[in-house]
Each structure stands twice: as C-alpha cells, then as structure tokens.
mmCIF file of C-alpha atoms and ligand atoms in Angstrom:
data_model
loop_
_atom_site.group_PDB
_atom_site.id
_atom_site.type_symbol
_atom_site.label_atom_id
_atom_site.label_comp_id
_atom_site.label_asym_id
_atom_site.label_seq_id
_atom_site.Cartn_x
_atom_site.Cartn_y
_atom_site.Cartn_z
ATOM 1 C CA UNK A 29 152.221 85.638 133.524
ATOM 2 C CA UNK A 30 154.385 85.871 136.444
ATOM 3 C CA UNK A 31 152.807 85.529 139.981
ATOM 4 C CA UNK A 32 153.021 88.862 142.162
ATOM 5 C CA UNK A 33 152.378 89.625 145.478
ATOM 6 C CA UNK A 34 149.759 91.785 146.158
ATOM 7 C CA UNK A 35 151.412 95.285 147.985
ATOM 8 C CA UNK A 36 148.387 96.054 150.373
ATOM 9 C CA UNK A 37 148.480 99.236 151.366
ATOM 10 C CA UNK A 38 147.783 100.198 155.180
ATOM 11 C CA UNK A 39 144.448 101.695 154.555
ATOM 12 C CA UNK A 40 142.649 104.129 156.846
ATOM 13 C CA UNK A 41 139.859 105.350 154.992
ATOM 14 C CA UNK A 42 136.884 106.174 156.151
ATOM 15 C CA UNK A 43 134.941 104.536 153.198
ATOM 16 C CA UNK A 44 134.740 103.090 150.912
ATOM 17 C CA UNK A 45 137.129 101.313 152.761
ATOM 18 C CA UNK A 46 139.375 98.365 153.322
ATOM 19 C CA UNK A 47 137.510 94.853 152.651
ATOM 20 C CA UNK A 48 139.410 91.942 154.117
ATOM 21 C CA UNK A 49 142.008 90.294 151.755
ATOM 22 C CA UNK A 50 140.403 86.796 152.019
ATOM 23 C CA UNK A 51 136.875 88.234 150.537
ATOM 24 C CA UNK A 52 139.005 90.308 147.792
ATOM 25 C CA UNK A 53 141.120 86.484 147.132
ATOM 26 C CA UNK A 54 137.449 84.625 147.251
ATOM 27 C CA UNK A 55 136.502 87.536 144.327
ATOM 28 C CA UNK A 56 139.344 87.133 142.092
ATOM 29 C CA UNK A 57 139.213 83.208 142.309
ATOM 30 C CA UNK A 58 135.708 83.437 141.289
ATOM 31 C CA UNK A 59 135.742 86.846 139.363
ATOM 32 C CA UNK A 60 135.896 84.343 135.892
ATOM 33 C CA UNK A 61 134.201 81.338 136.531
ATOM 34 C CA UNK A 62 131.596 81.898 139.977
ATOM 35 C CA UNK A 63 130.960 77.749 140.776
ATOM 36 C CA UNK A 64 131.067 76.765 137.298
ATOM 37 C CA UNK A 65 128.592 79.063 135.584
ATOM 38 C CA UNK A 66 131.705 80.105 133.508
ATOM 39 C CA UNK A 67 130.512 83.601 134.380
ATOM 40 C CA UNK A 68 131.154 86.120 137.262
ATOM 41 C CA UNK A 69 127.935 87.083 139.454
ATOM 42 C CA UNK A 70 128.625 90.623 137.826
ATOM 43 C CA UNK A 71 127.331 88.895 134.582
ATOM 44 C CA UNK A 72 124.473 86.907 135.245
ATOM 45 C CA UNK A 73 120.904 87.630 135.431
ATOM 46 C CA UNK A 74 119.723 88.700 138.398
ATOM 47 C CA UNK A 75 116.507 86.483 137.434
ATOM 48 C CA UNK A 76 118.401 83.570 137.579
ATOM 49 C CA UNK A 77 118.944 80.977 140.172
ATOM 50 C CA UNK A 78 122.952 81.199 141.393
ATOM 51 C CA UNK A 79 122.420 84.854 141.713
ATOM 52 C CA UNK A 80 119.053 84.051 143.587
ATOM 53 C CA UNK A 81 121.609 81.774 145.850
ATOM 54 C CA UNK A 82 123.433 84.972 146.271
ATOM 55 C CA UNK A 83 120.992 86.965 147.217
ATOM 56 C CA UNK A 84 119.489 85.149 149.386
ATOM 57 C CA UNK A 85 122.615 83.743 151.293
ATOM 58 C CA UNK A 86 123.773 87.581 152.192
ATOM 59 C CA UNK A 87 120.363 88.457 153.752
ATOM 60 C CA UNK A 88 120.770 85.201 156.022
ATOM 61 C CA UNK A 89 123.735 85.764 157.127
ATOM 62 C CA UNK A 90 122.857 89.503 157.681
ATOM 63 C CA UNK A 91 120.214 88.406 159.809
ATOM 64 C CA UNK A 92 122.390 85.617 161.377
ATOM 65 C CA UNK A 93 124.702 88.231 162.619
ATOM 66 C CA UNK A 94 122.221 90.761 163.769
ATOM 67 C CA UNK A 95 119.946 88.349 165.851
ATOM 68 C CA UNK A 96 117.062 89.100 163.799
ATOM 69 C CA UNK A 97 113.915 86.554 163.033
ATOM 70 C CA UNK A 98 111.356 87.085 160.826
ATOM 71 C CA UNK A 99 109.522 90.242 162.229
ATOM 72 C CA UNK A 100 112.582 92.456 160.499
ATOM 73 C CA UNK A 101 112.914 92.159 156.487
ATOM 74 C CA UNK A 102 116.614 93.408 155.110
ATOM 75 C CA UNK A 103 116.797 95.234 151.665
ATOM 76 C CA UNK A 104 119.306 96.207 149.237
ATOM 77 C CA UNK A 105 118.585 99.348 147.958
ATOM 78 C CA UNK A 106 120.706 101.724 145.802
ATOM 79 C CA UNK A 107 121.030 105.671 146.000
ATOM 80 C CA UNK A 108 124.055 105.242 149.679
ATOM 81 C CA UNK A 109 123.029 105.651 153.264
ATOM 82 C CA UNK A 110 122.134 109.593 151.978
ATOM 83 C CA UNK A 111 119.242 108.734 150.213
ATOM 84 C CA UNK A 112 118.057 107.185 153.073
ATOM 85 C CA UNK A 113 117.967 110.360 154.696
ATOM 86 C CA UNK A 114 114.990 111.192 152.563
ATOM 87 C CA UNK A 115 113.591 107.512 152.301
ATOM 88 C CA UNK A 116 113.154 107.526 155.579
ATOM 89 C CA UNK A 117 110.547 110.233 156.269
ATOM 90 C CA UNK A 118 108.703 109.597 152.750
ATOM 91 C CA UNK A 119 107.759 106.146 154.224
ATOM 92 C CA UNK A 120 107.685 105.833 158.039
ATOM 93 C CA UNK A 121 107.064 109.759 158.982
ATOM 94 C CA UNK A 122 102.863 109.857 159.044
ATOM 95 C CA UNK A 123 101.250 112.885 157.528
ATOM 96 C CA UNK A 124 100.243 114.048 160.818
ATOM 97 C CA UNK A 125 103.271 113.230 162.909
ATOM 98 C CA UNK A 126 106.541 113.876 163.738
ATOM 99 C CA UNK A 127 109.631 112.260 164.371
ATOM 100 C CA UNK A 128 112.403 113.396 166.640
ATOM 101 C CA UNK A 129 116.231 113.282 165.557
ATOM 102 C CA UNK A 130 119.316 113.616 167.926
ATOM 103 C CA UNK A 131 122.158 115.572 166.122
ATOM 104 C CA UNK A 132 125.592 114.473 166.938
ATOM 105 C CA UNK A 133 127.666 115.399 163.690
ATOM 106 C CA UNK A 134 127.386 115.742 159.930
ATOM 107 C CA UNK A 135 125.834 112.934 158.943
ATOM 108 C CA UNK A 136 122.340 113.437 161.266
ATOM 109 C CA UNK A 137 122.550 116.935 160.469
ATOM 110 C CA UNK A 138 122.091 115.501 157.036
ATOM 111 C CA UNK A 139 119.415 113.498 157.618
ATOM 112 C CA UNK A 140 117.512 115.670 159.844
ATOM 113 C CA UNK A 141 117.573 118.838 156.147
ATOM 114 C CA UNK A 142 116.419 116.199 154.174
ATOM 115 C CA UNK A 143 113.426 114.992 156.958
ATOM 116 C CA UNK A 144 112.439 118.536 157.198
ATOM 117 C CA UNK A 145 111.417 118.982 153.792
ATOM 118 C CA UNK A 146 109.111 116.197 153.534
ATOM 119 C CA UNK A 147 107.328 116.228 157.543
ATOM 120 C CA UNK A 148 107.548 117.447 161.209
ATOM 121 C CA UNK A 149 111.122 116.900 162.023
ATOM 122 C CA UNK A 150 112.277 117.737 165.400
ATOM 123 C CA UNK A 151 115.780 118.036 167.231
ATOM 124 C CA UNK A 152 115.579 116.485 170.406
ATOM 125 C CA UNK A 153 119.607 116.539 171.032
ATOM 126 C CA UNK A 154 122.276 118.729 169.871
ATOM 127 C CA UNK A 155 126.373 118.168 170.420
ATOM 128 C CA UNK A 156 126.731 121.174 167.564
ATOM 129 C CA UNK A 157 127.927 123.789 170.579
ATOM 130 C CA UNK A 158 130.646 121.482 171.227
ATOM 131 C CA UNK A 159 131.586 120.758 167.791
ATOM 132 C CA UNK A 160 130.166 117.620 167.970
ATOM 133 C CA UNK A 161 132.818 115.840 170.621
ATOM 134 C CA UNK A 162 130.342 113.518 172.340
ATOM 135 C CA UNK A 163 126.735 112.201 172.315
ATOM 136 C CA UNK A 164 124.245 112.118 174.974
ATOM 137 C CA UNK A 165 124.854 110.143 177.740
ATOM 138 C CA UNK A 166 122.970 107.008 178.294
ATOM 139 C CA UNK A 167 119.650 107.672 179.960
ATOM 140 C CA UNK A 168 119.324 111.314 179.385
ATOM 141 C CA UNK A 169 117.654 111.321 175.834
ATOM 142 C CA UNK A 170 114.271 111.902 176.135
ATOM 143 C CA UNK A 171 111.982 111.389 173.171
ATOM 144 C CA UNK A 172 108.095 111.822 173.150
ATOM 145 C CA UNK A 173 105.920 108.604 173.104
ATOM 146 C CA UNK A 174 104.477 110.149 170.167
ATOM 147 C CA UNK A 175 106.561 110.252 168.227
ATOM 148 C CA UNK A 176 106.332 108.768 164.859
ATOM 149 C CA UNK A 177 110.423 107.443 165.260
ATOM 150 C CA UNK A 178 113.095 108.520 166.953
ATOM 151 C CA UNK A 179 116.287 109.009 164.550
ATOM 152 C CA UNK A 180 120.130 108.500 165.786
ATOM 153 C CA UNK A 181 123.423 108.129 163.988
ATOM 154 C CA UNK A 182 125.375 105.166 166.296
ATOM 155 C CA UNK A 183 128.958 106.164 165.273
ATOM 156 C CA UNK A 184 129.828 109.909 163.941
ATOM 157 C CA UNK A 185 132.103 109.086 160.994
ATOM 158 C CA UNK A 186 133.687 112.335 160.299
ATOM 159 C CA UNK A 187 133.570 113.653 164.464
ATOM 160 C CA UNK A 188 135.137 110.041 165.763
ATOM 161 C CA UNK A 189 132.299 109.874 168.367
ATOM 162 C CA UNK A 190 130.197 107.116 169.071
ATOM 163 C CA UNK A 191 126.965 105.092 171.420
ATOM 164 C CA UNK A 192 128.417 102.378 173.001
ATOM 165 C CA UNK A 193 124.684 101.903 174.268
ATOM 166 C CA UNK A 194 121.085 101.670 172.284
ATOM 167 C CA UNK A 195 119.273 104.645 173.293
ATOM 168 C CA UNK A 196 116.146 103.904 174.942
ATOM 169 C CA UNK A 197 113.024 105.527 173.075
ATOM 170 C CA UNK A 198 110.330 103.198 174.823
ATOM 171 C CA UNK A 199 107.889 102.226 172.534
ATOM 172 C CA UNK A 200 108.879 104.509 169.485
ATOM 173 C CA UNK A 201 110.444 102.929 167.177
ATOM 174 C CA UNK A 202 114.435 103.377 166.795
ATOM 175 C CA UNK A 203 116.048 104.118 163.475
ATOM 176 C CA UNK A 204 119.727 104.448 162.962
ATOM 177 C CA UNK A 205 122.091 104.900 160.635
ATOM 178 C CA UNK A 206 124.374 102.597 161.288
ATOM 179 C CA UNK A 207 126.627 103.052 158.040
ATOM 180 C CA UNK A 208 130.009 103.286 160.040
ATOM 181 C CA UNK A 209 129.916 100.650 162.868
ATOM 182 C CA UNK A 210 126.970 98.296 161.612
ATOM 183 C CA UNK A 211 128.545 94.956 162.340
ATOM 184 C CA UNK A 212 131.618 96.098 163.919
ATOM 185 C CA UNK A 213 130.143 94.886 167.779
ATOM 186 C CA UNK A 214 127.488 92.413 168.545
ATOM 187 C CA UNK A 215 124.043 93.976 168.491
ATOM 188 C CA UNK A 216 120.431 92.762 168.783
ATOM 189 C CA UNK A 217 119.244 94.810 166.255
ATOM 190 C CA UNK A 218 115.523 93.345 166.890
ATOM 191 C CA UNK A 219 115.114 96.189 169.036
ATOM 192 C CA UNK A 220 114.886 98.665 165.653
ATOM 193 C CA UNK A 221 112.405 100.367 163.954
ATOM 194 C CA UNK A 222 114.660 100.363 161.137
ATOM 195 C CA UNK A 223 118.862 100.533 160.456
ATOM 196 C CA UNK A 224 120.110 101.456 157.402
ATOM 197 C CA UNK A 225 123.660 101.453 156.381
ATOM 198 C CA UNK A 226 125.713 102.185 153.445
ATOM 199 C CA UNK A 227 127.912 99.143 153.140
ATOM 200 C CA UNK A 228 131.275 100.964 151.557
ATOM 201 C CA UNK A 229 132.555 100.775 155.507
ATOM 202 C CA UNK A 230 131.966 97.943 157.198
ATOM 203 C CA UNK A 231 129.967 95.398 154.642
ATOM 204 C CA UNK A 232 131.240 95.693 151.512
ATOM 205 C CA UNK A 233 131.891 97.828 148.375
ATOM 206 C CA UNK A 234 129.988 100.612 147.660
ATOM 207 C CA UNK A 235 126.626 100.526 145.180
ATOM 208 C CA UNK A 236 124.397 99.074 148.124
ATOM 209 C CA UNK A 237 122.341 100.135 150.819
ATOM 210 C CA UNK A 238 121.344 97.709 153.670
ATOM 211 C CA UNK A 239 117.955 98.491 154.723
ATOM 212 C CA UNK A 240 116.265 96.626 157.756
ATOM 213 C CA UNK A 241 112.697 97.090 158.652
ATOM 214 C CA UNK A 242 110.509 95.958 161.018
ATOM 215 C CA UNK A 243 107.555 94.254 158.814
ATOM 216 C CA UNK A 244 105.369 95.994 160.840
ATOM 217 C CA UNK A 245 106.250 99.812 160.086
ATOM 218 C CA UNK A 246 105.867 98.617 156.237
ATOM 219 C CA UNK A 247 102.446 99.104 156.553
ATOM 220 C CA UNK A 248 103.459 103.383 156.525
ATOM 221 C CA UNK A 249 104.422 103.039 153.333
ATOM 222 C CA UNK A 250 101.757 105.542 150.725
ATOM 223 C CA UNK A 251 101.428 103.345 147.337
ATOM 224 C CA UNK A 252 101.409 106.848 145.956
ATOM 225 C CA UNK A 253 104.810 106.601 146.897
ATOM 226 C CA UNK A 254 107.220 106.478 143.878
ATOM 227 C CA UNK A 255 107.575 102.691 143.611
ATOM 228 C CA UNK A 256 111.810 102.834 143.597
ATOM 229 C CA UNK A 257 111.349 104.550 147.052
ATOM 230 C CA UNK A 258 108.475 102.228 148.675
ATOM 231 C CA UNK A 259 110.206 99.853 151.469
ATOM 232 C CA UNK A 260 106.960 98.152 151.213
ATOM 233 C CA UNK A 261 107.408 97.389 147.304
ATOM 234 C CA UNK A 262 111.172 96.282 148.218
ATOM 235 C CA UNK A 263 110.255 94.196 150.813
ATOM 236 C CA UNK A 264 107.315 92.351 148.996
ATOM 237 C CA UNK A 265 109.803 91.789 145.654
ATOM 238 C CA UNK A 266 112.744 90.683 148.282
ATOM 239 C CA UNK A 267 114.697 93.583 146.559
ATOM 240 C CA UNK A 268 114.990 92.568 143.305
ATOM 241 C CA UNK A 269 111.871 94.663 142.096
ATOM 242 C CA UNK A 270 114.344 96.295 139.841
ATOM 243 C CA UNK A 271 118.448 95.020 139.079
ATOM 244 C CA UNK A 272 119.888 95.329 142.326
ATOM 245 C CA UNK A 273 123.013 96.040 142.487
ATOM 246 C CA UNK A 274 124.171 92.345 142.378
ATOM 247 C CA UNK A 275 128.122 92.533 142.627
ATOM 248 C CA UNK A 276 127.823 94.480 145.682
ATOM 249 C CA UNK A 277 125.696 92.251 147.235
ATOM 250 C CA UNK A 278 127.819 89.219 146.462
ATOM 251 C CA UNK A 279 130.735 90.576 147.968
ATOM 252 C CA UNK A 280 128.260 91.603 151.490
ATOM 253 C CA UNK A 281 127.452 87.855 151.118
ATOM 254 C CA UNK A 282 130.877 86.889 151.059
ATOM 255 C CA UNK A 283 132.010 89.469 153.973
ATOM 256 C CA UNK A 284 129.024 88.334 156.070
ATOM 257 C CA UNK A 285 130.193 84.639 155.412
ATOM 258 C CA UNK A 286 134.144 85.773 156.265
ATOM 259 C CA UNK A 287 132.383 87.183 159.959
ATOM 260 C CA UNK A 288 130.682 84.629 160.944
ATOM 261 C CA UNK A 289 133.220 82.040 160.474
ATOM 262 C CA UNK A 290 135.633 84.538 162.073
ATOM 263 C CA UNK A 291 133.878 84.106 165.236
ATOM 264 C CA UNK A 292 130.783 86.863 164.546
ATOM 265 C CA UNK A 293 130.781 90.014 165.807
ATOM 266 C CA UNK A 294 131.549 89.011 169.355
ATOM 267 C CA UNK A 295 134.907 88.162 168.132
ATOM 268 C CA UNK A 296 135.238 91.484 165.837
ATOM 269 C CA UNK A 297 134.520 93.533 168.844
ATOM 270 C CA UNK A 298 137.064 92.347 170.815
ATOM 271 C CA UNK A 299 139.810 92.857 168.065
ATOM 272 C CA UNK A 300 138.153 96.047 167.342
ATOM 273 C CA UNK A 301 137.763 97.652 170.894
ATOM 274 C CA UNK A 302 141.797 96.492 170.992
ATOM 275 C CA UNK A 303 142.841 98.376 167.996
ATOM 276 C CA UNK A 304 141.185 101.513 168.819
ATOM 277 C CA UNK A 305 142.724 100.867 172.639
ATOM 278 C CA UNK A 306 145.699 101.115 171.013
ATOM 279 C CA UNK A 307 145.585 104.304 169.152
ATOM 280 C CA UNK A 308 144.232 106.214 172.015
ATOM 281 C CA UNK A 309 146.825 105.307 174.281
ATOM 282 C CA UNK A 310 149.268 106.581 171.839
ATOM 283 C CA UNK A 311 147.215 109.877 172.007
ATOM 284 C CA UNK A 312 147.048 110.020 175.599
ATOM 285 C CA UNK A 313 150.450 108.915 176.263
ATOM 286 C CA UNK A 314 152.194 111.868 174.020
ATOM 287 C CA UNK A 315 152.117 114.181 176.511
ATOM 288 C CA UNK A 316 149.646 116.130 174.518
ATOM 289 C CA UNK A 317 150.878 116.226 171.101
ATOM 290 C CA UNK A 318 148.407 114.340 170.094
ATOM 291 C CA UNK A 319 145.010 115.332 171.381
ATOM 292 C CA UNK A 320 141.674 113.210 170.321
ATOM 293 C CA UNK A 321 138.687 115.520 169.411
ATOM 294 C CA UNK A 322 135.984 113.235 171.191
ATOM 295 C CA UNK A 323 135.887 113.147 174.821
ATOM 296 C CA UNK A 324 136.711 110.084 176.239
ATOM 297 C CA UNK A 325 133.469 107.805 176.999
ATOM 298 C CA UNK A 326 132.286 109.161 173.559
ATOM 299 C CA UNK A 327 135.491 107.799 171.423
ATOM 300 C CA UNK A 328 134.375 105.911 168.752
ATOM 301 C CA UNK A 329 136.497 102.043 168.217
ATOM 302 C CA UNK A 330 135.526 102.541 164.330
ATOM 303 C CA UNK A 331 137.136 106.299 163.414
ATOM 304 C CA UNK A 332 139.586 108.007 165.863
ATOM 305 C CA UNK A 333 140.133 111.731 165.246
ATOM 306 C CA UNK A 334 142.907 113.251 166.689
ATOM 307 C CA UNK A 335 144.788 116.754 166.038
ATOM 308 C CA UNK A 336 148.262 118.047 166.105
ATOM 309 C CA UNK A 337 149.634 121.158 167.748
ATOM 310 C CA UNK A 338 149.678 123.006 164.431
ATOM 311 C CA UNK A 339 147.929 122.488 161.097
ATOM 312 C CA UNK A 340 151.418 122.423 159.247
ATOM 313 C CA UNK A 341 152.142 119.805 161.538
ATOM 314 C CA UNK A 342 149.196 118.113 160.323
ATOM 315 C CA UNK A 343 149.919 118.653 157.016
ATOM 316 C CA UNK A 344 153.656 116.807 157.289
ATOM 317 C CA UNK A 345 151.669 113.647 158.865
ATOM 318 C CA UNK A 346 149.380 112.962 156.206
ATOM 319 C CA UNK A 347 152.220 113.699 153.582
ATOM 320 C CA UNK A 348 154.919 111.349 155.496
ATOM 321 C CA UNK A 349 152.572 108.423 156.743
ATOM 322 C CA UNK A 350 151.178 108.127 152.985
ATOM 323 C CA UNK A 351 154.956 108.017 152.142
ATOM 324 C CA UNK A 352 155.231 104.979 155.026
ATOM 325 C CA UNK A 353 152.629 103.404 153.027
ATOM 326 C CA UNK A 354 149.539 104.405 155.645
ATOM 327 C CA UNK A 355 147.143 105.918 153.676
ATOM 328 C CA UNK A 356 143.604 108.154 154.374
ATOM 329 C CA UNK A 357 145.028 109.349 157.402
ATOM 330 C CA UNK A 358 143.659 113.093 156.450
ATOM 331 C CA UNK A 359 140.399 114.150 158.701
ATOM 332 C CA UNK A 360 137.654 115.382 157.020
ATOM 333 C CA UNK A 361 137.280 118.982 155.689
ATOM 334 C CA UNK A 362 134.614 120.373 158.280
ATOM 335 C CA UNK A 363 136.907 119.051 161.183
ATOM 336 C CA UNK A 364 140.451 119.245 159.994
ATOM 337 C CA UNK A 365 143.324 117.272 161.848
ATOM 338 C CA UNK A 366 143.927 113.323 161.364
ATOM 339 C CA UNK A 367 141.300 110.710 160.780
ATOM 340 C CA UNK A 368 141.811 107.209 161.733
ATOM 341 C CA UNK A 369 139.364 104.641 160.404
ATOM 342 C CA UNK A 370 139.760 101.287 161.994
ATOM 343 C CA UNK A 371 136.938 99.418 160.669
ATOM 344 C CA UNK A 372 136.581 95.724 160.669
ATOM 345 C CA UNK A 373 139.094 94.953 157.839
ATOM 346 C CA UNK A 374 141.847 97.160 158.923
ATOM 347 C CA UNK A 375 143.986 94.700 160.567
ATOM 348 C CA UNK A 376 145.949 95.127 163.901
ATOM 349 C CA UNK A 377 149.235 95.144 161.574
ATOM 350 C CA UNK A 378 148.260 97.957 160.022
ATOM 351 C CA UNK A 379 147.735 100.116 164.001
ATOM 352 C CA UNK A 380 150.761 98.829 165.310
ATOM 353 C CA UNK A 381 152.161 100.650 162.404
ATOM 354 C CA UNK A 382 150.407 103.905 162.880
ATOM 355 C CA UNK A 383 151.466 103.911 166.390
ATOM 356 C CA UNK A 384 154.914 103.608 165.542
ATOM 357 C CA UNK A 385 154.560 105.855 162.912
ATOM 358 C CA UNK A 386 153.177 108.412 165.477
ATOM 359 C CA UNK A 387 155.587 107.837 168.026
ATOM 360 C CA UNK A 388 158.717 108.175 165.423
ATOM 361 C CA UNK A 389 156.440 111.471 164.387
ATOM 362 C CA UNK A 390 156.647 112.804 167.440
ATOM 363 C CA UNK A 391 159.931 111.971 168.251
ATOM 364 C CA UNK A 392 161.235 113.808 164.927
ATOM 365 C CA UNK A 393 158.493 116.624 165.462
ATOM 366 C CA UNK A 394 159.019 117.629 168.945
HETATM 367 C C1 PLP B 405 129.427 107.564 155.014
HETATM 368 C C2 PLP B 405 128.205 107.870 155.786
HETATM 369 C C3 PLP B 405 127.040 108.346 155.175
HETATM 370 C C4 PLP B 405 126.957 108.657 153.720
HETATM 371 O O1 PLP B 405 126.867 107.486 152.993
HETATM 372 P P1 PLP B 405 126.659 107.473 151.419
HETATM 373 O O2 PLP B 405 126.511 106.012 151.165
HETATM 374 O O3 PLP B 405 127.865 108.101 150.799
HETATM 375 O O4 PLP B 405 125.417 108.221 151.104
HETATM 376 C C5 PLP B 405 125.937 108.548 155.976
HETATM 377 N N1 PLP B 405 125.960 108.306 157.291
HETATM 378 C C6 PLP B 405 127.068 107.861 157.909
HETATM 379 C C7 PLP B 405 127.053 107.618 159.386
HETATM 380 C C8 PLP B 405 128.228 107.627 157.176
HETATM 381 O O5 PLP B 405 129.328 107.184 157.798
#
C-alpha cells in the first residue's frame, strides 16, 4: 500500500466541523491497536478499565481547561446540544418557578419552544427586531432574583454574533449553551449554573453532549424523571449509566489533551481573536462589498457572517471558493449570505486563504 498524503480540505463548517489533524493522526495510529489492547476504544467495553482511563482522562482535562473543582460534575450525554433544550427545564426549572431566557438567534429561540412546554419560560431579551445582529450589551440584562435560571446562548452560530462578557445574573444561576465557542477563549466556567455544549464544533465529533452542572442544582432533579434524562442519575453513574457514546468521548479526550499542551485556551484565544481579526478587516476594508451582518462589538471570533451585494453574487462565491478547495462557506438558510466558521481547528492557513480568495473575488466581481 502506497503512502498518500492526506488532501485536507480548507474547511469552514459550522459543525460538525474541522478537528485538528494531529487528534485525527493520534486516531488512525491507534484506530487498530489503542495501547496494546489490539482493539480500538470503538470496540471495547465501556465496563472495562482502558476505556474507564478514557473516560475519565477527558472529564479532567475538561475541567482542567475550564477552571472547575469539584463543586461542578461534567457529563456525556447523547441526544446534541438540542435535547438539552428540553433537559434543561425537565430538571433544573421547579414546578413553581420560572426561568428567564435572552433570545439572540436560532438556537435560544430553540431552547426557549422547547422550555415553554414543560414550565414558566420567560423572554427577558430579544435581538429578533434586528434580525438578530447583536446581543445585549454588558450590564443592561436584567434578570429577576427569582428566577429559577437565567438561560443565554454565548456565541449565535448561524447570526455570527457573540458575548465577549459573562452576563451577570447575581445569584441565579447561569446556564449557557456554549456549543459554538465552548473552549475557544479562557473561561472560569465555575461561575455556571450549568453549560452544555454539543461537541461537533469545538470538542470533538459529533454523538456527545458535554454537560456541566453545578452538584448543587442536582438536587432539582424529580426521580420521576425518566432515568435517561435525570442529570442527577448521570452524575451519580459518572455517565456511563447506559453505553456512552465512547468513540466520541475518546476523541474529546484526545482534543482536550491537544489544548492543553497547545498552551490552553489562553493560547487558542489569541490565535483565534487573530483569525477572525483577519476576516473582518477584509470585510471592512472592501469598500463595502462585503458587509458583516453583526454589528461590530457583537462579531463573533468563532462564525463570521458576511453578505454580498447580490444573492447571485453569493451564489458564485460559494460555487468558486469550494472549487479553490474552501469549503462550507454557504450561510445558513434563515440568514442567507456567507458563513465563516473559524473554530479552534481551522488553522490560520486556511483564513489567509479566504482572504485572498475574497480579495481576488472582489477584484474579478467588481
Ligand atoms: C449547533 C448548535 C446547536 C445544535 O446542536 P445539536 O447538537 O445539533 O443539537 C445548538 N446550539 C448552538 C449554539 C449550536 O451552535
């Protein structure tokens, strides 16, 4: 068998999404014999101990990178960041309460449908009559101390907005979905209720579900509860109440590992806030051809969404940058125009080439 070299494509997807080459080499080096088990981790029982190893090693470095002790318990759970959406309420919303939610794009719209048919769900914020170009600026959220949680998406996948701050609810407890920029800057997630994050963007493949709870809010959880949905059952059983979904969660081990000896997330912001840099000066530097859709102290560094002066302009990007070999470059249905995702594993080659590929766009366009 001859050796090949591996044509990675420049990959802008929004997720799943690019994993770094060094965790996919790690996988195939190990994909037929995982530290001389003469098995992969796909194959073994989750019962037994090198899984355990596994397990074990991807919620420590989870916690290693998110500051957390032991007053915060992380899960794998199954079902994406959207079942979540109803997790959430069945377990932490009381009977009698109500939680607030602040709606800055598709995703908390989402979750707040799904919270209103199980409790009192209430919108406290709404960026809909803009179509979703910014969130609320820091300090002006207001949430009622009785509230049972207050609810925020930190990074607006599909509308390329996104809190560079952690909102401050006082003593209700935060919970975010965090699926699109979870690890992507350094974060003392200590301060949550709860995050939960699909890990197809920035963590891993899809299948799993990072869940992380304070221990304290576990105590919401009904046993009548349907025991695949009870964060208290997960917790107790360290996830593995059921067969988690154990590939998955070896490759989030082996990302987690790849961050932290890549300098953590300190490091990841910095090449991360540089990328995105990069793509909106190319925006605001074309004289407006290219015009973002967030305004500009709500851009997101994880997706940037930009338009084009006419939809069959548009059209020839995506079709000639997937011919360049950058691909996922469409937006998203409900917004239309181009969607950048820059997430952790998308390197810097792969933005310098976008930005040429927009200036030589432009340059042939206009
Ligand atoms: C992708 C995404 C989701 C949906 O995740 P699934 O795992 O497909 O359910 C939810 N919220 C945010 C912020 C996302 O980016």
């Amino acid at each position: 068998m001859a050796m090949r070299m591996a044509r990675r494509a420049h990959n802008f997807s929004a997720g799943p999404a690019a994993i770094p080459l060094e965790v996919l080499e790690k996988v195939q080096a190990e994909l037929l014999d995982y530290k001389g088990t003469g098995m992969s981790v796909m194959e073994m029982s989750h019962r037994d101990k090198p899984y355990e190893a596994v397990h074990n090693e991807a919620i420590a470095n989870l916690k290693t990178l998110l500051q957390l002790g032991d007053d915060h318990a992380v899960l794998f759970m199954g079902g994406g960041a959207r079942t979540q959406f109803a997790l959430v309420p069945m377990n932490i919303l009381p009977r009698q309460g109500f939680a607030e939610y602040a709606i800055t794009g598709v995703w908390a719209e989402g979750a707040i449908k799904e919270g209103k048919k199980l409790g009192d769900v209430r919108e406290t914020f709404s960026s809909a009559a803009s179509k979703h170009n910014h969130v609320p600026k820091q300090g002006t959220l207001v949430v009622d101390p009785k509230a049972a949680y207050f609810h925020y998406t930190s990074n607006n996948t599909i509308y390329g907005t996104q809190y560079h701050y952690v909102p401050d609810s006082g003593q209700v407890p935060l919970v975010c979905d965090m699926s699109s920029d979870i690890l992507s800057t350094p974060l003392d997630a200590s301060k949550f209720g709860l995050i939960y994050a699909g890990a197809q963007k920035n963590i891993g493949p899809s299948g799993v579900t990072v869940v992380i709870v304070r221990k304290d809010l576990l105590a919401r959880s009904d046993k009548a509860l349907p025991e695949m949905f009870n964060y208290a059952l997960m917790a107790e059983h360290n996830s593995l109440f059921n067969t988690p979904p154990s590939f998955a969660i070896y490759m989030c081990a082996l990302t987690t590992k790849y961050l932290i000896d890549k300098g953590g997330l300190a490091a990841m912001a910095k090449v991360n806030e540089a990328k995105a840099k990069k793509i909106y000066d190319a925006i605001d530097g074309s004289g407006g051809f290219y015009r973002g859709h967030a305004v500009a102290d709500s851009r997101s560094f994880m997706n940037v969404t930009f338009r084009l002066p006419s939809e069959e302009l548009e059209n020839r990007f995506v079709k000639e940058s997937a011919a360049a070999g950058l691909v996922g470059l469409k937006g998203h249905r409900s917004v239309g125009g181009l969607r950048a995702s820059i997430y952790n594993a998308v390197p810097v080659t792969a933005v310098d080439a976008l930005v040429a590929f927009m200036r030589d766009f432009q340059k042939a366009a206009g």
